[in-house]
Structures are given as C-alpha cells and as structure tokens.
Tab-separated table of C-alpha atoms in Angstrom:
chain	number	residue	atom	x	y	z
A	1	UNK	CA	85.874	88.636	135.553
A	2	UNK	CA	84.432	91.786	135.933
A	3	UNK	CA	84.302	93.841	132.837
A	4	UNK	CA	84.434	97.584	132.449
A	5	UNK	CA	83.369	99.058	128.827
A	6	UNK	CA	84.580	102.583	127.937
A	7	UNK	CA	82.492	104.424	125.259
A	8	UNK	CA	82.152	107.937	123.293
A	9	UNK	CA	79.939	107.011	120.876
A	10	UNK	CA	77.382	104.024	119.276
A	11	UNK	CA	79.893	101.239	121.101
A	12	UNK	CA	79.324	98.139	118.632
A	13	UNK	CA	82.184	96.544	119.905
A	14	UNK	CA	80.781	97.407	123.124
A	15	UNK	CA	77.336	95.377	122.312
A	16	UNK	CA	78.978	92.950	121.231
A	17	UNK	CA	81.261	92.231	124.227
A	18	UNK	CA	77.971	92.771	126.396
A	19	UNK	CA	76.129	90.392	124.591
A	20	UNK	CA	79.119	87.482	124.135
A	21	UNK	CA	79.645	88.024	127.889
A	22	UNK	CA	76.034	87.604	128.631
A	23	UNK	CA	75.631	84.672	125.900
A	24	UNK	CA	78.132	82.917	128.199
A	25	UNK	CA	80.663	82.899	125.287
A	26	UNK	CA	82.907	84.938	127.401
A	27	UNK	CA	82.881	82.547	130.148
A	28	UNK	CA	82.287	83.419	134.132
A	29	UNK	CA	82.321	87.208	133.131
A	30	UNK	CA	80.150	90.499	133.280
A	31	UNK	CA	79.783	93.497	132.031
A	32	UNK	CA	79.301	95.758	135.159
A	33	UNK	CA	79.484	99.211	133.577
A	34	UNK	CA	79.532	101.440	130.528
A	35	UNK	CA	81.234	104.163	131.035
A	36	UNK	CA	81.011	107.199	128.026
A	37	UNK	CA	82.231	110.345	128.226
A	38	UNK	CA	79.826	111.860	126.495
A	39	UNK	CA	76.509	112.433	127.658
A	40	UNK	CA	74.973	111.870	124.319
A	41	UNK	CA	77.111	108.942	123.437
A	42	UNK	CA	73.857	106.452	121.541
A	43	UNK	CA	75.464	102.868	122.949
A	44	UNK	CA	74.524	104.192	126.800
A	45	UNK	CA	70.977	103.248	126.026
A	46	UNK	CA	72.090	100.060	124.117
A	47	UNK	CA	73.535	99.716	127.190
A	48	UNK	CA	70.874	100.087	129.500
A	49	UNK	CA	68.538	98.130	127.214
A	50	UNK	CA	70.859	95.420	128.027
A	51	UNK	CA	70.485	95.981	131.756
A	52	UNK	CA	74.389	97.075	131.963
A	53	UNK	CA	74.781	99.703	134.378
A	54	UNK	CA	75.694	102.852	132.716
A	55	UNK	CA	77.741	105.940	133.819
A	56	UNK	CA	78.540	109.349	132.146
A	57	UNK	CA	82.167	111.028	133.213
A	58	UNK	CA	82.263	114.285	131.466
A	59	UNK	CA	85.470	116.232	130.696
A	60	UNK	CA	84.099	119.401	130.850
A	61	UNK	CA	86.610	121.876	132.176
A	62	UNK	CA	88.848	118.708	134.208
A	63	UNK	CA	92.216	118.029	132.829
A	64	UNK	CA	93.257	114.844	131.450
A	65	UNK	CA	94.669	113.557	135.072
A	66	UNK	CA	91.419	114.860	136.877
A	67	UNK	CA	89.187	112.980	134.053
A	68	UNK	CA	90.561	109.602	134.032
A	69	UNK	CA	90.564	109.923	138.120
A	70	UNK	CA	86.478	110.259	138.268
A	71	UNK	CA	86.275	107.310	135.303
A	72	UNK	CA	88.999	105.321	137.777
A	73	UNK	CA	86.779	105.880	140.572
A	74	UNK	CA	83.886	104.549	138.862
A	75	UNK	CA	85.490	101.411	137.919
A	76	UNK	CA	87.524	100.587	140.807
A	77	UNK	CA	84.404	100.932	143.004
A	78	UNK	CA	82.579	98.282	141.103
A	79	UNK	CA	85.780	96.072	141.281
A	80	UNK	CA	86.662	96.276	137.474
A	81	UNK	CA	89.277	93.942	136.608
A	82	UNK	CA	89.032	94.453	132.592
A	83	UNK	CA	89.126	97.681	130.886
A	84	UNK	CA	88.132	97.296	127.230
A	85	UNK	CA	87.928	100.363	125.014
A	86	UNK	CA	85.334	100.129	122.778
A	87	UNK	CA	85.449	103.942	120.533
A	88	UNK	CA	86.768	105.588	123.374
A	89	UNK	CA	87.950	108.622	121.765
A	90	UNK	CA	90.771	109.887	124.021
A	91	UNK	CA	94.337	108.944	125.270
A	92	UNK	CA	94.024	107.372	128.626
A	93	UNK	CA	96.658	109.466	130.860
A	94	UNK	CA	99.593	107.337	133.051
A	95	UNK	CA	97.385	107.502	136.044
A	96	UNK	CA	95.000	105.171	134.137
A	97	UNK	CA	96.985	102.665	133.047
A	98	UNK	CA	99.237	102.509	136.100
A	99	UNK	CA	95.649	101.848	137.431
A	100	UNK	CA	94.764	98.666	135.742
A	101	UNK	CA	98.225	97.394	134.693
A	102	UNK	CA	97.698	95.007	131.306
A	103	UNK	CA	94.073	95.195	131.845
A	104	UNK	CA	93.291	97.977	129.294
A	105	UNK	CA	92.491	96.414	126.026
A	106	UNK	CA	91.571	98.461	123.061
A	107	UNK	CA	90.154	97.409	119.164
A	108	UNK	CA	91.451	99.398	116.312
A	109	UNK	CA	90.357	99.023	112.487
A	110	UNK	CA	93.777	98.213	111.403
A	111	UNK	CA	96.285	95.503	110.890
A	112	UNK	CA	98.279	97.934	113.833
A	113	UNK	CA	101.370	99.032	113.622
A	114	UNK	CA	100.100	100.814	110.359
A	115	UNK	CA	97.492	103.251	110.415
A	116	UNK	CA	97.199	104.112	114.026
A	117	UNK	CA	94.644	106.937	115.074
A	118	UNK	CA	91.941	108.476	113.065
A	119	UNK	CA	90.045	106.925	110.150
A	120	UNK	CA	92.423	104.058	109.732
A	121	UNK	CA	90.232	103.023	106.774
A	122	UNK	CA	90.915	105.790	104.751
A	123	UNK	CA	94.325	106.003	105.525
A	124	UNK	CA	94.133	102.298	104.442
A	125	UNK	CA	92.489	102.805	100.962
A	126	UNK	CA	94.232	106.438	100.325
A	127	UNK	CA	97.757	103.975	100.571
A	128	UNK	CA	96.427	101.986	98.287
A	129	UNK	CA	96.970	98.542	100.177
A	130	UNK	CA	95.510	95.070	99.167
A	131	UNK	CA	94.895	93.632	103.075
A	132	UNK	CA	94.251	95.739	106.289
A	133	UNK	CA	92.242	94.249	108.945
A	134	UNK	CA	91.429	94.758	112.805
A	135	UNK	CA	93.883	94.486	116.124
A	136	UNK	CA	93.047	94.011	119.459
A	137	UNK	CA	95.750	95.474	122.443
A	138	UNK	CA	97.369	95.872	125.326
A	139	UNK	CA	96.703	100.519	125.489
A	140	UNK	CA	99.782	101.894	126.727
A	141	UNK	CA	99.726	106.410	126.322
A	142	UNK	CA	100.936	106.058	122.995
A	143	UNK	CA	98.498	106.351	120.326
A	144	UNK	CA	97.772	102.414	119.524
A	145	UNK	CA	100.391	101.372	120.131
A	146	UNK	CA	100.253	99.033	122.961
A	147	UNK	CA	101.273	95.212	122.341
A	148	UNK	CA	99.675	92.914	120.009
A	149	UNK	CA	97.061	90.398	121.509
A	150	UNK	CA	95.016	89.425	118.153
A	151	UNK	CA	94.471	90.668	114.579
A	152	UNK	CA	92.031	89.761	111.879
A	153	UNK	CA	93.245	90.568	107.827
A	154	UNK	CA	90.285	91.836	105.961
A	155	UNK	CA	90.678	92.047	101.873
A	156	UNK	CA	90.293	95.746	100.278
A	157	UNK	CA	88.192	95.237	97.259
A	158	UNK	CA	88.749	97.319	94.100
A	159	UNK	CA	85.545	99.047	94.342
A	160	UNK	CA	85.471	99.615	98.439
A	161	UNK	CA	84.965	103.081	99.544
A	162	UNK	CA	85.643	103.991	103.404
A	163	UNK	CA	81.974	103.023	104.171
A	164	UNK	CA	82.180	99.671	102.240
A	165	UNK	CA	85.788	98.556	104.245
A	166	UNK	CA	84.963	99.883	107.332
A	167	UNK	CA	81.619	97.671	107.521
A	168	UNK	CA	83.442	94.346	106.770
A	169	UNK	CA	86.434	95.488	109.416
A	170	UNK	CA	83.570	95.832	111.826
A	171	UNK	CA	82.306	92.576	111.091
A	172	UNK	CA	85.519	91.241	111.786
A	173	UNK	CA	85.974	93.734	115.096
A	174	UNK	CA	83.438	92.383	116.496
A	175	UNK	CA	84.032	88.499	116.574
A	176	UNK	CA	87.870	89.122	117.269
A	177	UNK	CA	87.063	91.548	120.581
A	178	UNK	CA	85.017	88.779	121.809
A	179	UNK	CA	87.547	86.090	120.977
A	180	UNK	CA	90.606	88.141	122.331
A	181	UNK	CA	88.933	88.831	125.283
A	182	UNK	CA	87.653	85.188	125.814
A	183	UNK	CA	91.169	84.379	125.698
A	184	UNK	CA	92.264	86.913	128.274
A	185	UNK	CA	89.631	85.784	130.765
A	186	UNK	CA	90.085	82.242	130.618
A	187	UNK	CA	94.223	82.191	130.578
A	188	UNK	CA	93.586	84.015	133.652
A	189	UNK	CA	97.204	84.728	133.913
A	190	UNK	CA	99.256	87.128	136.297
A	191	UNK	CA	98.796	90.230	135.089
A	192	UNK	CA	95.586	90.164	133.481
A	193	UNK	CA	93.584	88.055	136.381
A	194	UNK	CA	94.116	90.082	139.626
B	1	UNK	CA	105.417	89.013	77.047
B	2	UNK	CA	109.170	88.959	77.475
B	3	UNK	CA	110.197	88.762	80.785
B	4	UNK	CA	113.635	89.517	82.741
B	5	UNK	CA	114.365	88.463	85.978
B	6	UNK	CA	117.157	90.076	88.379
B	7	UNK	CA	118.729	88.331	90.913
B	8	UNK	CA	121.415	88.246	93.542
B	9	UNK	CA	121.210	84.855	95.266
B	10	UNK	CA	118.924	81.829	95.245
B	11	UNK	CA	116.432	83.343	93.305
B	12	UNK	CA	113.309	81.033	94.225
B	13	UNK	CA	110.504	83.512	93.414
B	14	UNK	CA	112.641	83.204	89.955
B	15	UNK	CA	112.594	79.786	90.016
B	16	UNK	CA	108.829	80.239	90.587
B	17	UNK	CA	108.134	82.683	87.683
B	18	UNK	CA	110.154	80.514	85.142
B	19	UNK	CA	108.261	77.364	86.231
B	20	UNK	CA	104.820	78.849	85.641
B	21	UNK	CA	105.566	80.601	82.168
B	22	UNK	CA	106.849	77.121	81.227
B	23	UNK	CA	103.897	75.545	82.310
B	24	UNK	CA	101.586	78.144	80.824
B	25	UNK	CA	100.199	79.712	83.790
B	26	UNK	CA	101.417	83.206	82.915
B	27	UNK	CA	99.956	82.492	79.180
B	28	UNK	CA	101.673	83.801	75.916
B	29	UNK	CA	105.244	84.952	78.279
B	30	UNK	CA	109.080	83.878	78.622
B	31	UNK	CA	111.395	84.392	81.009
B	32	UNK	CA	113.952	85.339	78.367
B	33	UNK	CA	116.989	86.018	80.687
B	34	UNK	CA	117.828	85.563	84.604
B	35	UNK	CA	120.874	88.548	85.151
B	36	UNK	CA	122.789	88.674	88.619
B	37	UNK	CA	124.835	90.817	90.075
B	38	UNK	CA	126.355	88.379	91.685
B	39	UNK	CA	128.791	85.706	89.330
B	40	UNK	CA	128.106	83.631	92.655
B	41	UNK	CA	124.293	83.374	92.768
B	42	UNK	CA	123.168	80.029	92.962
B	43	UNK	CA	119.597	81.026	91.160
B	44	UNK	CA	122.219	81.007	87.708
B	45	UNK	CA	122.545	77.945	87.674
B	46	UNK	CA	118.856	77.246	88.242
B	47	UNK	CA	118.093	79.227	85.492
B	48	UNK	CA	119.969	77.730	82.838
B	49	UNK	CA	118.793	73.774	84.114
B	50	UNK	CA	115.344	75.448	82.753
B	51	UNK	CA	117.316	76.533	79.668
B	52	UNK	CA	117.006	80.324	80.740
B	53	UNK	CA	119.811	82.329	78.860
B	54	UNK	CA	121.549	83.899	82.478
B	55	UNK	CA	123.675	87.097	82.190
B	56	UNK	CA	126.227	88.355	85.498
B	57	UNK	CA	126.442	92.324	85.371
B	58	UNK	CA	129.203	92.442	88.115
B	59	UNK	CA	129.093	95.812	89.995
B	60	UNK	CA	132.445	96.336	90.496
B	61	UNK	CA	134.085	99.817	90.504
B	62	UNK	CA	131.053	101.174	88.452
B	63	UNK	CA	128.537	103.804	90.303
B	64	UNK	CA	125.455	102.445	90.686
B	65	UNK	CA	123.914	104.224	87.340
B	66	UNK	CA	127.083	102.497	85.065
B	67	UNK	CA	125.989	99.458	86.332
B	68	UNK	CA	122.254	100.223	85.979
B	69	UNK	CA	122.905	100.860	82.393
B	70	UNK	CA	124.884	97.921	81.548
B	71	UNK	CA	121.593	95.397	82.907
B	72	UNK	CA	119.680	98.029	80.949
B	73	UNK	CA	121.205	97.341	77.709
B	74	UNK	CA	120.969	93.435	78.514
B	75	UNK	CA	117.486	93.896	79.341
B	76	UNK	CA	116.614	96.116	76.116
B	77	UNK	CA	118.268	94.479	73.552
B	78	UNK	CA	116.311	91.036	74.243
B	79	UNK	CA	113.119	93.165	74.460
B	80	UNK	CA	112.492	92.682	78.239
B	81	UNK	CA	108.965	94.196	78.649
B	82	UNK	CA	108.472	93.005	81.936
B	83	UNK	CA	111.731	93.113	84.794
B	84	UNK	CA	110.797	90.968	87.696
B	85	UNK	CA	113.284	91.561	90.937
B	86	UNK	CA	113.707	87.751	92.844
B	87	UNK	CA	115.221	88.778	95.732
B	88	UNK	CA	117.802	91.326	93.604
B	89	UNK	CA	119.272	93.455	96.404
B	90	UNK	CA	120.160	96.524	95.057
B	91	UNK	CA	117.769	99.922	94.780
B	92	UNK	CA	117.611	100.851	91.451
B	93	UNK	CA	118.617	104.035	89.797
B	94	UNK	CA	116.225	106.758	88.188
B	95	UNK	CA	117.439	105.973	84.884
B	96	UNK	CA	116.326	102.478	85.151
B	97	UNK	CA	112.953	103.472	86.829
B	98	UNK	CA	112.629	105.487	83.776
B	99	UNK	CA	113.911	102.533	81.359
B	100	UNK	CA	110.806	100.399	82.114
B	101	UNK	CA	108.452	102.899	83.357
B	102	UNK	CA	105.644	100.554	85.471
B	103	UNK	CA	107.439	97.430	84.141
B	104	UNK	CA	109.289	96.663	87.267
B	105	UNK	CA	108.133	94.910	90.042
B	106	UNK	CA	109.116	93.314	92.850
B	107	UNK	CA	107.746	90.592	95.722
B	108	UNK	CA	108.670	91.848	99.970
B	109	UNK	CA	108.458	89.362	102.896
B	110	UNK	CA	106.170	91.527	104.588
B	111	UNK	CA	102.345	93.546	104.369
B	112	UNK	CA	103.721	96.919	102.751
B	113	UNK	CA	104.542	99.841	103.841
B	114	UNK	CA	105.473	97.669	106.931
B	115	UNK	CA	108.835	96.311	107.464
B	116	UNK	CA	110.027	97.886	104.231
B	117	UNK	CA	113.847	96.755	103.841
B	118	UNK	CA	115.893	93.762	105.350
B	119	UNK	CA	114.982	91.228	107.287
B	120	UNK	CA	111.141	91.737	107.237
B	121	UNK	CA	110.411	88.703	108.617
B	122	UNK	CA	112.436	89.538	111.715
B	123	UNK	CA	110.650	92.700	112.222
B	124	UNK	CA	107.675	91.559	112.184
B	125	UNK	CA	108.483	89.210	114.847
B	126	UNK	CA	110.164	91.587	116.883
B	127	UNK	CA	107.354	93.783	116.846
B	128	UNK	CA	104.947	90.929	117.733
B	129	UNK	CA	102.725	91.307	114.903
B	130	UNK	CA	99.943	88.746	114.272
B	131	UNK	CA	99.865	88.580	110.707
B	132	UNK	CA	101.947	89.365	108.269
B	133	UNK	CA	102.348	88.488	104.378
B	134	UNK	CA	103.924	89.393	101.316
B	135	UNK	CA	103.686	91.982	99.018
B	136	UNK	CA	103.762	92.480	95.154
B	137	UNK	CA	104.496	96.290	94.218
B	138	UNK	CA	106.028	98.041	91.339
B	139	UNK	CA	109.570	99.116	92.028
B	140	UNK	CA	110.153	102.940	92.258
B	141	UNK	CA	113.806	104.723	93.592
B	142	UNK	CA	112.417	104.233	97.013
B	143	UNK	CA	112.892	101.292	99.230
B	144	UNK	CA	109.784	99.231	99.160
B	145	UNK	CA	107.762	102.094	98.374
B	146	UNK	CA	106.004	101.183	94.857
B	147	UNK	CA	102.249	100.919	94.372
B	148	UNK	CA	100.889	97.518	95.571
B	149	UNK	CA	99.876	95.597	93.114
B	150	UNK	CA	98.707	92.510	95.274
B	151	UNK	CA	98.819	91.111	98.759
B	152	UNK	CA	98.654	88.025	101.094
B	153	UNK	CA	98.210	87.893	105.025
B	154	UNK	CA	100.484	85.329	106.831
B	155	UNK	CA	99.861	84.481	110.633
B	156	UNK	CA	102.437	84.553	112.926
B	157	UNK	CA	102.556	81.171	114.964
B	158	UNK	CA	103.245	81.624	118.894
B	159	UNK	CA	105.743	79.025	118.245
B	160	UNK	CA	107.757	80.664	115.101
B	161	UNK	CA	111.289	81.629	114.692
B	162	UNK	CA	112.535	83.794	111.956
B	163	UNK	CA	112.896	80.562	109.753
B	164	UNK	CA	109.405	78.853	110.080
B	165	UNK	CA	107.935	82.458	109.368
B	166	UNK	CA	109.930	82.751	106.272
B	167	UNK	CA	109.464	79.371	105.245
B	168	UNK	CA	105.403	80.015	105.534
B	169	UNK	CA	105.724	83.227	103.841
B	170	UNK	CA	108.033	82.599	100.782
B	171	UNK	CA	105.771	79.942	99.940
B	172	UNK	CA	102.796	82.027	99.746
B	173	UNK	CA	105.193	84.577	97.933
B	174	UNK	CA	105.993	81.841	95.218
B	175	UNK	CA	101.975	81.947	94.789
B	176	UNK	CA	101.695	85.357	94.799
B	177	UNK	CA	103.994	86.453	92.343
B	178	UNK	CA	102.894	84.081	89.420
B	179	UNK	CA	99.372	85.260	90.155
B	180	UNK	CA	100.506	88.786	89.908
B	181	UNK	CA	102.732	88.459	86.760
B	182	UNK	CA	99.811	86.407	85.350
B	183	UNK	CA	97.441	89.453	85.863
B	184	UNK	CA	99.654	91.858	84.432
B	185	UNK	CA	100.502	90.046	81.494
B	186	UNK	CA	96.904	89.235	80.694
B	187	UNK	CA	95.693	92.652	81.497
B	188	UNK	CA	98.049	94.027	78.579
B	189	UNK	CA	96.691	97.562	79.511
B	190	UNK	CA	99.035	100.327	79.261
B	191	UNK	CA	101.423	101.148	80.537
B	192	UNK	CA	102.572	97.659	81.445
B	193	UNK	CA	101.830	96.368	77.941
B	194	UNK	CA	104.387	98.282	75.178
C-alpha cells in the first residue's frame, strides 16, 4: 500500500506513520510522499531525514479546487492509494475526495462527534468533561466529520491545562493512527484497497 | 448525609445507591426515601425489600411546578440533602433546581454533552461511535446539561445491539454513581454539604 502523508506543520502523526510503516508494523506499506502546504511546514525535513520524498503545494493565489488539483497530481502520479492527514490544516474540496474515495483518513484530538475543528483540547477542558480522547476517520468536506474508524478515551485530570491534555492525546494519536491504519491496509477491503 | 432518590421505573442505579450506603461504601449516608412518579414503578418495590420508606407523587392534572413542589415537600421534610435521579424521567422545574441548589444529580447512558436525552445508547450506535460511557452531572433545567461531575468510556463492540451496549454501560453506571455519591458525600464542601 502506497501511502500519501498530508502536512502543514511539525506532522507527529506523520513520523509516526513513517516510522510504523518503515518498522514493518504497518505491513507491505510505504510512505511515498509528504506533501505540506506550507513551505515552512518543520515535519518536511523530518521527512526527508527519513528518506520520504517530500513535496511543497502552495496555495498562494489558487482556489480551493485549483489547490487540491496540483496536491492530486502529486499523489496520483506516485500511485497513492492512502491519503492520511496528519495536521493538514484545510478542508479538502469534493474534487479530492471524489479522488481517493474512502482512502482519506484523518486523526483528530477528540472523542469526535464532539469538539470538531480547532483546539479540540480546550474546547474539551473549557466544557468541563471528565474523558475526551483521539478519533481516527473516514474525511468527507464536512469539518470532521467523516465516519468513525477508531477512537482512543484519554482521562482529563483536575490539574491539566491545554498543554498537559493535549500531550497525553498525542501519545495516544500516535499509537491509534498506526493501529487504524494497520487495520485498513491489511483488511484490504473494496474500497480502501484499489 | 440524607439521601433521596427519584424514580420512574426499575430504578437499578437506585438499587445500586441503596446497596452501597447499606454496605458502607458511601460512609455516614441513607437513602431515606425512593419517590416515583409512577404508582407503577417496579424500583418501589425494590426499595422497600431494602426497608427504604418509598413515596408515589402522581403527576396527574398538576403543571409540572405543582408537582415539583409536592416531591419537594417530601424531600424537605425528611431532610433530603442529597436528590439522586435513577432513571426519573421528567426535567425538573426552576423551583426545584433552586430547592437543592448543587444537590441534584443525575447518571446518562452516554459521554456528555453527547447524546443528551433518550435513547443514548441508540445514538451512539447510530452514529457509529467507538466509545461511549456514562456520565454523572448535576441536574440543572436543561436536558443533560449539568456540570460533569465524573465519567467512564465504554467501547462499542462491532458486534453490539442496543441491548448488549446498554447492558455494558449500565453496569459501569452502577459503578459510577456510588463512586460519585461517595465523593460528594465525603467531600462535605459547600455547597453540596448544608
């Protein structure tokens, strides 16, 4: 399975789906590509360090539609047949997912449907809930809210602060991407295996 | 700590709650009266096989504050400090809010604020949801919508049906809510503690 990883920032998830894959703990996969689209995103280098290939898609000045077509492009050439997110900071237009039908996967820092979107964390702590936790899923164009593949609960502690949570839901992001996507790649079912 | 315990059916987190001040594992408490809205829930007769005085308040023909205050005046004149709802299904009125302000709480099928309301369990399958749980919260007018006092994650088994899930959770809830009464009671800060 060939693996495309979409970035805008440090990636973590991203390193650690490189690294499972290359582990062999993602089994008879690769990670072909990291794709950011931002040219100062820091996991291109992780990246690179790796010996992933790496490729920067700007925005600048291209609508949503003419965006996702250049990042398409990139991964369709290299025969991409898994799309996982990885702090990709934008909406993926219809284009894109009619592109890679169920093979877009996404992680969010939430136990989704609650707190979709930005800081998830806070949102978490500022509602005052005992157990939040991490998702992986299917990205449709709404805003996380794509079906349910995996999720991971993670315990707020009395004295977290956004920092504090958001370390252990990382902790937790990390082994569950892997896992998710392990199981993905080895069910090998209609729609996700071409 | 003098506890009172609404009900409208089966009432086994009341069952529950009894048990464990009995036992001693809510220390220096007594369930000191089950009250149902319902002559026909079977939790009464539960009750009073533990030697719980049981009360029915019957709704009929009253608006929902002349029926509020009737339970009220049950509640108050055996000292209730603490009013535990076991699967009670009514919202309650401001007045009562205001009767036991932060004494009320209640136990939800579900990881609050999701899948506030009926049928939690069903939600959450219907929305394909990987874990779930059940929530402790004190009762305000709203519908589910307290502060969380304390929570539990359930998974969802690929296998489950309504049934098994609720089976898995209200056994976890049974847990929850003795642990949760316990804490309050032996916290005996303000204002839970008169």
């Amino acid at each position: 399975m060939k693996i495309g990883i979409l970035i805008s920032g440090r990636g973590s998830n991203m390193v650690a789906l490189v690294d499972a894959a290359q582990r062999g703990q993602i089994p008879d996969s690769e990670a072909v590509v990291v794709i950011s689209d931002k040219p100062s995103a820091a996991g291109l280098e992780t990246a690179r360090e790796r010996g992933v290939e790496t490729v920067v898609v700007e925005r600048t000045g291209q609508t949503r539609e003419e965006h996702d077509a250049g990042i398409i492009s990139e991964l369709k050439r290299r025969d991409v047949e898994l799309v996982c997110l990885a702090g990709y900071m934008r909406l993926l237009s219809s284009d894109f997912i009619q592109a890679f039908p169920n093979r877009i996967v996404n992680i969010h820092p939430s136990l989704l449907p609650l707190f979709p979107g930005l800081d998830a964390q806070r949102q978490a702590l500022e509602h005052g809930v005992k157990i939040t936790g991490c998702t992986v899923h299917f990205v449709d164009e709404g805003l996380d809210s794509g079906k349910i593949i995996m999720q991971r609960a993670v315990k707020v502690l009395d004295d977290d602060t956004v920092e504090s949570l958001s370390v252990r839901i990382l902790e937790q992001e990390h082994e569950l991407y892997v896992q998710a996507v392990r199981t993905l790649v080895t069910s090998r079912t209609e729609p996700i295996r071409k």
